[in-house]
Coordinates of C-alpha atoms in Angstrom, one line a residue:
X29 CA 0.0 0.0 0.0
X30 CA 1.5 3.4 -0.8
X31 CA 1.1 5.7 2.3
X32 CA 1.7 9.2 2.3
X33 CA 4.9 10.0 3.0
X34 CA 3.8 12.7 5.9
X35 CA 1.5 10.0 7.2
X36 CA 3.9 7.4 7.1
X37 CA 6.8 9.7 9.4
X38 CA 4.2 10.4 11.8
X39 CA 3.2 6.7 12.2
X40 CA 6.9 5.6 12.6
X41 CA 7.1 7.9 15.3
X42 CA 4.4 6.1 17.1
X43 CA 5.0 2.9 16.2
X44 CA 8.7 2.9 16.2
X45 CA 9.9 -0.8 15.7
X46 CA 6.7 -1.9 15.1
X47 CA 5.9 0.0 11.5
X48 CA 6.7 -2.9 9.7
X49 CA 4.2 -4.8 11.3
X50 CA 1.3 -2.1 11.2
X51 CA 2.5 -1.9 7.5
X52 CA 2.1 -5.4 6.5
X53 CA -1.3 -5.5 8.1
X54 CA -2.8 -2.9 6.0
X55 CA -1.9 -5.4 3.2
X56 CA -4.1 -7.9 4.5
X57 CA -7.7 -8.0 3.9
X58 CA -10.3 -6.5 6.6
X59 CA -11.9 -8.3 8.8
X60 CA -16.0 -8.6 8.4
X61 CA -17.9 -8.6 11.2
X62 CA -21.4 -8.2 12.6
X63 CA -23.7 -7.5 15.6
X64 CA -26.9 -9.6 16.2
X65 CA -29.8 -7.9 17.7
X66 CA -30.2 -9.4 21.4
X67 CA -34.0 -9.8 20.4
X68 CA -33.1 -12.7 18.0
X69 CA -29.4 -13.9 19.6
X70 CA -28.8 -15.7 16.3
X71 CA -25.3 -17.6 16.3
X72 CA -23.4 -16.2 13.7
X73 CA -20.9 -19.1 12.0
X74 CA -17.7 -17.4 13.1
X75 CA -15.7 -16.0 16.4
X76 CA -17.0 -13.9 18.7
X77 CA -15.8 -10.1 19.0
X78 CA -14.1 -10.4 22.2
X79 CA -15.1 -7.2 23.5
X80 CA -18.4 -6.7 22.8
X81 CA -20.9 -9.8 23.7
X82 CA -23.2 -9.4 20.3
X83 CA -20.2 -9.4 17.6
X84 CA -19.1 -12.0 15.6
X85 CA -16.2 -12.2 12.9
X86 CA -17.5 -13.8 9.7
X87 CA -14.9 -16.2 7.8
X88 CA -15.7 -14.3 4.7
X89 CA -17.9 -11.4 3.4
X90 CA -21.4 -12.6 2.2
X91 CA -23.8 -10.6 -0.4
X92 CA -25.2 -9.1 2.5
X93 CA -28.3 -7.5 0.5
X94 CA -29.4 -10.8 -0.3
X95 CA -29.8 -11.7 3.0
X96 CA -33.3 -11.0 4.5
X97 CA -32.7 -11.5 8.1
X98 CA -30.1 -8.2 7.2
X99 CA -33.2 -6.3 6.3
X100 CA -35.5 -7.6 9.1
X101 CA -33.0 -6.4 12.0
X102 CA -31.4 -9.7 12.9
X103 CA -27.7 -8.3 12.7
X104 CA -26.0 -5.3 11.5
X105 CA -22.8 -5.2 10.1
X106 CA -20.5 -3.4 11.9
X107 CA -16.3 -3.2 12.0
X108 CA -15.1 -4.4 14.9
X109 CA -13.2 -2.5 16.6
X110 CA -15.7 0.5 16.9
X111 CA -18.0 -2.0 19.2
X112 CA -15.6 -1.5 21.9
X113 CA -18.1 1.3 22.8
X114 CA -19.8 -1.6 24.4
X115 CA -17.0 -1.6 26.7
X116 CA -16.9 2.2 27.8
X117 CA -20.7 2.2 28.5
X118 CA -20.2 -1.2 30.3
X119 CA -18.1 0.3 32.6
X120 CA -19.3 3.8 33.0
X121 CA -22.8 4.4 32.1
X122 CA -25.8 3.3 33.3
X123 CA -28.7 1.6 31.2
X124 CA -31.1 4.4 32.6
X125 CA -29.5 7.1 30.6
X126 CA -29.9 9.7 28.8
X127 CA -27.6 9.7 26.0
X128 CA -27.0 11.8 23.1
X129 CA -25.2 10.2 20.1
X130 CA -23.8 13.1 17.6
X131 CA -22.9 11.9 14.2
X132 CA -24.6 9.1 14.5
X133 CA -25.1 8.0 10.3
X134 CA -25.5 5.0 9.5
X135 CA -26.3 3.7 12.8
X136 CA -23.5 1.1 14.2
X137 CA -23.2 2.9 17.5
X138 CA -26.9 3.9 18.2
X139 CA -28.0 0.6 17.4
X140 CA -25.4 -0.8 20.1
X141 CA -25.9 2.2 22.3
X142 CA -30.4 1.3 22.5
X143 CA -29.1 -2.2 22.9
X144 CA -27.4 -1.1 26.0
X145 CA -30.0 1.1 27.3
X146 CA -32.9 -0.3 29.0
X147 CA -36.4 0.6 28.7
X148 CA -36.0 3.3 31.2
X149 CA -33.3 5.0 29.2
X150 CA -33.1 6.6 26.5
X151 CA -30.9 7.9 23.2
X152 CA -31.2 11.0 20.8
X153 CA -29.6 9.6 17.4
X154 CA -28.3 12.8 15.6
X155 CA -27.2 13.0 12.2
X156 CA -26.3 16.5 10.5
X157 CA -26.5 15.4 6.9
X158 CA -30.1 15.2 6.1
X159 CA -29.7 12.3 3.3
X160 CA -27.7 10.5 5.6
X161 CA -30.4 11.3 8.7
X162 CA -32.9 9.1 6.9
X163 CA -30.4 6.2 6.4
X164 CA -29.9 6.5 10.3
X165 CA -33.8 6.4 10.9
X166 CA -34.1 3.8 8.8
X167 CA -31.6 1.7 10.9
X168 CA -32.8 2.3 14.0
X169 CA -36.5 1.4 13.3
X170 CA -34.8 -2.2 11.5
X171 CA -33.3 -2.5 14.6
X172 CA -36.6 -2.5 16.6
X173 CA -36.1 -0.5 19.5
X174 CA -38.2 2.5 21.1
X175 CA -36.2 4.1 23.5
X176 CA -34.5 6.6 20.9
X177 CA -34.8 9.5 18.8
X178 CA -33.7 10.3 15.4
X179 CA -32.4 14.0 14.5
X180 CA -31.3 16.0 12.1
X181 CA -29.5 18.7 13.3
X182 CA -26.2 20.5 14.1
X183 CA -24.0 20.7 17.1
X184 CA -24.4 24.1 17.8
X185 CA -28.6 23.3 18.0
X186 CA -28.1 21.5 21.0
X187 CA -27.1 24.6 22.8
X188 CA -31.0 24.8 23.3
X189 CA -30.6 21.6 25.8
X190 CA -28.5 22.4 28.8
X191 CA -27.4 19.7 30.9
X192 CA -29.9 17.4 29.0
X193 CA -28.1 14.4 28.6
X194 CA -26.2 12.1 31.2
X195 CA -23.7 10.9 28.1
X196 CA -22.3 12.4 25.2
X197 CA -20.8 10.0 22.3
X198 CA -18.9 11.6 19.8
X199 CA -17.4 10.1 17.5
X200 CA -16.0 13.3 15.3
X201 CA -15.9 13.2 11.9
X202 CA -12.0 12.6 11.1
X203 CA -9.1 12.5 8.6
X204 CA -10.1 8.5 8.4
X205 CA -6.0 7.4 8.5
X206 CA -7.9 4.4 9.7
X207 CA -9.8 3.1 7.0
X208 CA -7.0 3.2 4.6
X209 CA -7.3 -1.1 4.4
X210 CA -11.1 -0.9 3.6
X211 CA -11.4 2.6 1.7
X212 CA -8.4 3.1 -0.9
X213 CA -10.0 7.0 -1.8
X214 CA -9.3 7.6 2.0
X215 CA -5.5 7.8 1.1
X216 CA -5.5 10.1 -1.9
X217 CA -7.8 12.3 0.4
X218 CA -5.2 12.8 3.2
X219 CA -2.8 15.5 3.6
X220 CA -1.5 17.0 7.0
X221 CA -3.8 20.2 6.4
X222 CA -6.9 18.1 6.4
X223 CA -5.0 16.5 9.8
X224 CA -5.5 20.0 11.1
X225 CA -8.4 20.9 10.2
X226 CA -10.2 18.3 11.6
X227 CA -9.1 18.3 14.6
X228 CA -10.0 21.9 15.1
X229 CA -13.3 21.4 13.8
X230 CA -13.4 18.6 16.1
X231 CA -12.9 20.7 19.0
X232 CA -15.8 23.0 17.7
X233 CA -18.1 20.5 17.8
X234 CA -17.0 19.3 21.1
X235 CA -17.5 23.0 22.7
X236 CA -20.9 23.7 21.1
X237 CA -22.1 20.7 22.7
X238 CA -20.7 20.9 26.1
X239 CA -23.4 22.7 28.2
X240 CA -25.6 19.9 27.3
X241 CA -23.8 17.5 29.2
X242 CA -24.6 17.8 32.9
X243 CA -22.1 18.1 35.5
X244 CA -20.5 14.3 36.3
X245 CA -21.6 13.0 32.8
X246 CA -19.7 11.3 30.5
X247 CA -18.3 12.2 27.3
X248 CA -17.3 9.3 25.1
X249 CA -14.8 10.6 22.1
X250 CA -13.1 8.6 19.7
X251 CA -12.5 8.8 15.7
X252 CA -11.3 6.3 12.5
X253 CA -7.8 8.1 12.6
X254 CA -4.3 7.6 13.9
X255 CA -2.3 10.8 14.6
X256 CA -2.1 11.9 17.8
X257 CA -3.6 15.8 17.1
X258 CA -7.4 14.2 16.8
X259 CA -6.7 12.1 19.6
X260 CA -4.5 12.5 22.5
X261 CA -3.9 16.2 21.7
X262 CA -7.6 16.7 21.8
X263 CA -8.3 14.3 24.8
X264 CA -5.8 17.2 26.4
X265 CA -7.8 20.4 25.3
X266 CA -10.9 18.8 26.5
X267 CA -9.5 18.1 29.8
X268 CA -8.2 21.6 29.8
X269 CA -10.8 23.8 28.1
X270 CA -13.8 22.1 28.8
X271 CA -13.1 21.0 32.4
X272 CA -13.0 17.4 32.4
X273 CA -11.1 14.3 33.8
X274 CA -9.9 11.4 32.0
X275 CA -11.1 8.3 33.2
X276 CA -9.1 4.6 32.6
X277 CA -11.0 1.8 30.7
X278 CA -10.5 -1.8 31.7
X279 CA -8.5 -3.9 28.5
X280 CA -7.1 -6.2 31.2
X281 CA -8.9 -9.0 29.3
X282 CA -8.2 -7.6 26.0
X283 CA -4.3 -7.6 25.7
X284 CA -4.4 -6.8 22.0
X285 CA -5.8 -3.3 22.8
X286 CA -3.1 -0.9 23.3
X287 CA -3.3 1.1 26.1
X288 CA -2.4 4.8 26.4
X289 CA -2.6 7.9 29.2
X290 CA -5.9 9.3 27.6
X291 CA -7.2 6.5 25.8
X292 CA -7.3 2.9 23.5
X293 CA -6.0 2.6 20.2
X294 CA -6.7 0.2 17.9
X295 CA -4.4 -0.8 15.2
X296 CA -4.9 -3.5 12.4
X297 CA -1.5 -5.6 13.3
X298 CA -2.2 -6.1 17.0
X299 CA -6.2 -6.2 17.2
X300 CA -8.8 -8.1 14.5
X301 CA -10.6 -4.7 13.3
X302 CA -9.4 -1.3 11.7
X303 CA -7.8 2.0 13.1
X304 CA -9.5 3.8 15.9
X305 CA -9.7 5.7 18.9
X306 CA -11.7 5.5 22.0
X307 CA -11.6 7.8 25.1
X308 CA -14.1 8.3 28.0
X309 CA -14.0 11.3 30.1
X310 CA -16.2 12.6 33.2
X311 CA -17.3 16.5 33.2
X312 CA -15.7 18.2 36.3
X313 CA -16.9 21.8 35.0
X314 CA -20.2 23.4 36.1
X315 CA -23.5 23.0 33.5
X316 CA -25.9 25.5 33.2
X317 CA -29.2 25.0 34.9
X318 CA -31.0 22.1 33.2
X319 CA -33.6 23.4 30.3
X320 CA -37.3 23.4 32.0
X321 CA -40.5 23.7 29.7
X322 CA -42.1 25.6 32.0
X323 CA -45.5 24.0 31.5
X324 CA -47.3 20.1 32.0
X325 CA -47.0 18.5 28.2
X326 CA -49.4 19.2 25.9
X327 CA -50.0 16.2 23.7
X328 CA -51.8 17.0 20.5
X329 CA -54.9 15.0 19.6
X330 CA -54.9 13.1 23.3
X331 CA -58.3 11.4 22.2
X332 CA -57.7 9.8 18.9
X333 CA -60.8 7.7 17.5
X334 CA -61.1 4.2 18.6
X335 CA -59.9 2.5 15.6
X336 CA -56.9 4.5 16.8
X337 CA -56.7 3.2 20.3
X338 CA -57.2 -0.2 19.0
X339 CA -53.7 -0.4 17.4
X340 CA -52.5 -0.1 21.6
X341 CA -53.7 -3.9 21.2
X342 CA -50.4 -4.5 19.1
X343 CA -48.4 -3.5 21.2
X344 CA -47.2 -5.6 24.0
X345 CA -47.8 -4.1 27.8
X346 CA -50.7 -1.6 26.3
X347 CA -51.0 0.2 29.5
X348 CA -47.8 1.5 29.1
X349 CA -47.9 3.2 26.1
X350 CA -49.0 7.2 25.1
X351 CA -50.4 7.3 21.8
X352 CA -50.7 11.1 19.6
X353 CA -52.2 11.3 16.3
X354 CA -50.3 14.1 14.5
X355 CA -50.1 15.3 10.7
X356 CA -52.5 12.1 9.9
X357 CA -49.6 9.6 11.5
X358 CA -50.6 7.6 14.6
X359 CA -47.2 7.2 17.2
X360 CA -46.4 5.5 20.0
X361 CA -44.4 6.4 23.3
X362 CA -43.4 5.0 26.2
X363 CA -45.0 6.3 28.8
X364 CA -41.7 7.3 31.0
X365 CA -40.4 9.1 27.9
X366 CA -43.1 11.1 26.8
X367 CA -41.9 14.2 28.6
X368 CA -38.8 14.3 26.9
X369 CA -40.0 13.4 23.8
X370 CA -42.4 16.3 24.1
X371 CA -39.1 18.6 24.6
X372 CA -37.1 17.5 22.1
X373 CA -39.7 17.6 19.7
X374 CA -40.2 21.3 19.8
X375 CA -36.1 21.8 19.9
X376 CA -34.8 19.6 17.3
X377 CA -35.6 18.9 13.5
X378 CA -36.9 15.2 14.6
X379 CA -37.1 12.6 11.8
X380 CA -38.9 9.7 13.9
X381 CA -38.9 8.9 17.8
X382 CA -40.9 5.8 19.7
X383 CA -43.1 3.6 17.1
X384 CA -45.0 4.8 14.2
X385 CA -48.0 2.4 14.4
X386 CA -49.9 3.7 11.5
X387 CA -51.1 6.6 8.8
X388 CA -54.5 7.6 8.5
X389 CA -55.1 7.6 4.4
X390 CA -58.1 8.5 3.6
X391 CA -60.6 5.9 6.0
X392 CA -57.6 3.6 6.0
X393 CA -55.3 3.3 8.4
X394 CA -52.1 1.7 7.1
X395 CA -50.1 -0.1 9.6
X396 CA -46.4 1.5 9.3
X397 CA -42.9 -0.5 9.3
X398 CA -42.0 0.7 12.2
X399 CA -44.8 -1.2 13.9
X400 CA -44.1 -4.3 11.9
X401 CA -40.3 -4.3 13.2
X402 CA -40.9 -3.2 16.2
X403 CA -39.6 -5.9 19.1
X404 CA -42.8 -4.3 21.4
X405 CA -45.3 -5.6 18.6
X406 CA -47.9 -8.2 19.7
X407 CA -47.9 -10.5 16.8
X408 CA -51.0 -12.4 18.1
X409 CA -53.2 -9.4 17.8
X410 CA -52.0 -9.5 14.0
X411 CA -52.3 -11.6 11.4
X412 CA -49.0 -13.1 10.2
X413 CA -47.8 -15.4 7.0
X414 CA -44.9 -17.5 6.9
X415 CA -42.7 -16.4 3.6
X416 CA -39.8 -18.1 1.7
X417 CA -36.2 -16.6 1.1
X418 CA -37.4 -15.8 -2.2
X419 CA -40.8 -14.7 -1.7
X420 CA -39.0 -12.2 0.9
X421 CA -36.5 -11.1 -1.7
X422 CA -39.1 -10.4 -4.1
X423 CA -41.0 -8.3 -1.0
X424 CA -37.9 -6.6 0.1
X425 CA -37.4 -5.1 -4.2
X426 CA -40.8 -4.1 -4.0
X427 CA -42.1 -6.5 -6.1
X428 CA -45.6 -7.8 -6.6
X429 CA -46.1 -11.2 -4.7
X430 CA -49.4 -13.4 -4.4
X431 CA -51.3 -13.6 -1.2
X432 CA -49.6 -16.2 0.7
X433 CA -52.5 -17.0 3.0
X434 CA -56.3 -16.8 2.5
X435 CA -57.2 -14.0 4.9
X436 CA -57.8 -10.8 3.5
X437 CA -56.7 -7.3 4.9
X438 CA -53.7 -6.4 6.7
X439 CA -51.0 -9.5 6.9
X440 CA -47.6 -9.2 8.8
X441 CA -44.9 -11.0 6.8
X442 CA -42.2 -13.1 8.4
X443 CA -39.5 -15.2 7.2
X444 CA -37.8 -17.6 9.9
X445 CA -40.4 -16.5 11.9
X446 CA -38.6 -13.2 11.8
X447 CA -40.9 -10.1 11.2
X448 CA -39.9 -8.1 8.0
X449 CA -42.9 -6.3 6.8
X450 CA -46.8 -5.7 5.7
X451 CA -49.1 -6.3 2.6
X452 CA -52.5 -5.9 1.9
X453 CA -54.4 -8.8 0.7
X454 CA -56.6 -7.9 -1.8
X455 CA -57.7 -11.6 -2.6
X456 CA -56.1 -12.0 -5.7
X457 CA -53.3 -9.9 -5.2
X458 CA -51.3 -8.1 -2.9
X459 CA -50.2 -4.7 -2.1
X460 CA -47.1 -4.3 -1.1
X461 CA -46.3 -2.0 1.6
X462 CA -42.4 -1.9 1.8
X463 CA -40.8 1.3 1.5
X464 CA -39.7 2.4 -1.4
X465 CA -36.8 4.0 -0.3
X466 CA -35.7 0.9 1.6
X467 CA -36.3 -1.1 -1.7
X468 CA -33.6 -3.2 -2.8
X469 CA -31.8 -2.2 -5.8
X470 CA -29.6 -5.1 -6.9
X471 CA -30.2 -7.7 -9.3
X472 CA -30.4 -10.8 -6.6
X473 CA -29.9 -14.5 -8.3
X474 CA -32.6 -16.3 -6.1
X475 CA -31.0 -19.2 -6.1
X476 CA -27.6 -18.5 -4.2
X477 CA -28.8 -18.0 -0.3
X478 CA -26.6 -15.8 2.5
X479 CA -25.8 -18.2 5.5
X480 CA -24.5 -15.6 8.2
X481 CA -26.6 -16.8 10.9
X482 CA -27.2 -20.4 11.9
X483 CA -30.3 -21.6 13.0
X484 CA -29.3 -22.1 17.2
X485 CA -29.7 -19.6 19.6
X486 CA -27.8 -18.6 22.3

């Protein structure tokens, strides 16, 4: 691989005799890994991730598209390394939470954050880039949780939330030195001026969203990227500017992990993942009083009609649930969360938050993927159909499939029992409910199947 010659002085100097090593590595191919959703605990055929309880390494890289379970939420693919964040909330936060996840796109991290997180707790999943805010969305609602969020914002708009949040993780955007095995265009984009300027544009996104943190919370920071100006140097002004303290993370059972005074690196000739960063640091500095709304929440339409409060029926533990009809879309809350819901909503440009059970077309009321993926649906107050790899190939590109079951009306679609999506059976035909934005694209030969997950579970 030809380096930069810049980037390759700089790495000598903090590798020293092991450069060769590092070197070789990046010659080697990357590692594939996954997560599996702990709703399914599918047993992936390879070895586990050792630092993070839901990863597996695959022995080779599938056609991942062609693989429904992908689609329904079963796993995500994620590189390795970056699920040490598992770690860091392990030993630091609590599942109760409130946690704000900055550039979240496409949805690795907040997927493993709401993992973490217990009903109680709960995650804003922010993502500045508006094309790249509906990719988020559309991960999180695949993965099937409600206790998050999904925003499309920037830093500085989080100014409007003092001491909102109990954890910050931010994991800036960087000069990527660390995906230099798996993207090739990352190299011919690298100079030391880029170096620079992200790491002082990672140090104005730290600052803008600061006073949101509450006195005592954490911040979790890492990046894709090797030199020490994005990450030790900045571990430094943080501790210094912001008013914070650096706090050690456990690798004792991960000796591949190298250890350093304000953080873990990862590099791809000592650990089974790519290049990256990871530092967790407690706020020491005052916050400014925590935002109040002033007023008891206002939900709108708190009566919807009946057919409305019928879809609570669902949802499993009903009682628990707020429902708002809004802009013809019916949602669904968690009871515990529908204060700060109700806040965010009226700060932040939000994209989707809880369940979207339905939208009100006309008479209709269309049940909504989210509902369908949802791992809170009641799928004996629904009527389901047992589909084929195939059949749920052709569903997933939007195609037109026959009814697979007599019933007529609304039918939830699974495949290995696995929820993936609705239809509408007209009889002789279905409608086919998928969104088209989530439709698959590629020309899939039916025939070949994706094995990533066995059949056990855990």
């Amino acid at each position: 691989m030809n380096l930069p010659a810049p980037f390759t002085a700089n790495i000598k100097k903090l590798l020293k005799d092991e450069f060769l090593s590092f070197a070789n590595a990046l010659d080697e191919p990357s590692p594939v890994s996954v997560r599996v959703n702990d709703k399914f605990r599918l047993i992936p055929s390879g070895e586990k991730v050792p630092w993070c309880h839901s990863g597996y390494y695959l022995k080779e890289r599938p056609l991942f598209t062609a693989d429904p379970l992908l689609h329904a939420g079963v796993y995500y693919v994620q590189e390795a390394s970056s699920m040490f964040l598992q770690q860091a909330l392990e030993q630091y936060a609590s599942p109760v939470s409130v946690v704000l996840d900055l550039s979240a796109a496409p949805g690795g991290k907040s997927t493993l954050i709401s993992q973490f997180l217990d009903k109680n707790g709960f995650l804003v999943s922010n993502e500045i880039i508006r094309s790249r805010a509906y990719i988020l969305a559309e991960n999180m609602i695949k993965w099937g949780n409600d206790n998050f969020l999904v925003s499309n914002n920037s830093p500085e708009d989080f100014r409007k939330l003092p001491s909102f949040f109990d954890v910050l993780v931010v994991d800036a955007p960087c000069s990527g030195e660390g995906m230099f095995r798996k993207d090739a265009g990352a190299i011919g984009e690298w100079n030391e001026q880029n170096v620079a300027m992200c790491a002082a544009r990672q140090k104005n996104i730290l600052n803008d969203v600061w006073d949101t943190l509450k006195t005592g919370g954490m911040l979790i920071y890492s990046t894709c990227t090797y030199n020490e100006a994005e990450n030790e140097e900045n571990v430094k002004w943080i501790e210094h500017e912001l008013g914070a303290e650096v706090l050690p993370l456990d690798t004792s059972d991960f000796p591949e992990i190298t250890l350093t005074e304000k953080g873990c690196r990862f590099f791809p000739h000592k650990t089974r993942g790519e290049g990256f960063f990871i530092s967790v640091l407690r706020k020491a500095s005052e916050s400014p009083a925590p935002f109040s709304s002033g007023k008891k929440s206002t939900k709108q339409n708190t009566k919807p009609e009946n057919f409305i409060l019928s879809l609570k029926k669902q949802l499993q533990e009903p009682e628990n649930w707020e429902l708002s009809a809004e802009n013809n879309i019916v949602s669904a809350i968690r009871k515990v969360h529908v204060e700060k819901v109700e806040i965010l909503k009226n700060k932040l440009k939000t994209m989707h938050f809880g369940i979207t059970l339905a939208e009100l077309k006309g008479k209709d009321l269309i049940p909504h993927v989210s509902l369908a993926l949802s791992k809170s649906i009641d799928c004996e107050h629904v009527i389901t159909a047992e589909v084929d790899r195939n059949t749920a190939i052709q569903y997933f590109r939007k195609e037109t499939i026959l009814p697979p079951i007599p019933q007529k009306g609304f039918v939830l679609l699974t495949y290995q029992s696995v929820p993936i999506g609705w239809i509408k059976n007209m009889g002789n035909r279905c409608n086919n409910l998928y969104p088209s934005e989530w439709r698959i694209r590629m020309r899939i030969l039916l025939s070949n199947p994706v094995d990533v997950t066995s059949n056990e579970r855990e």
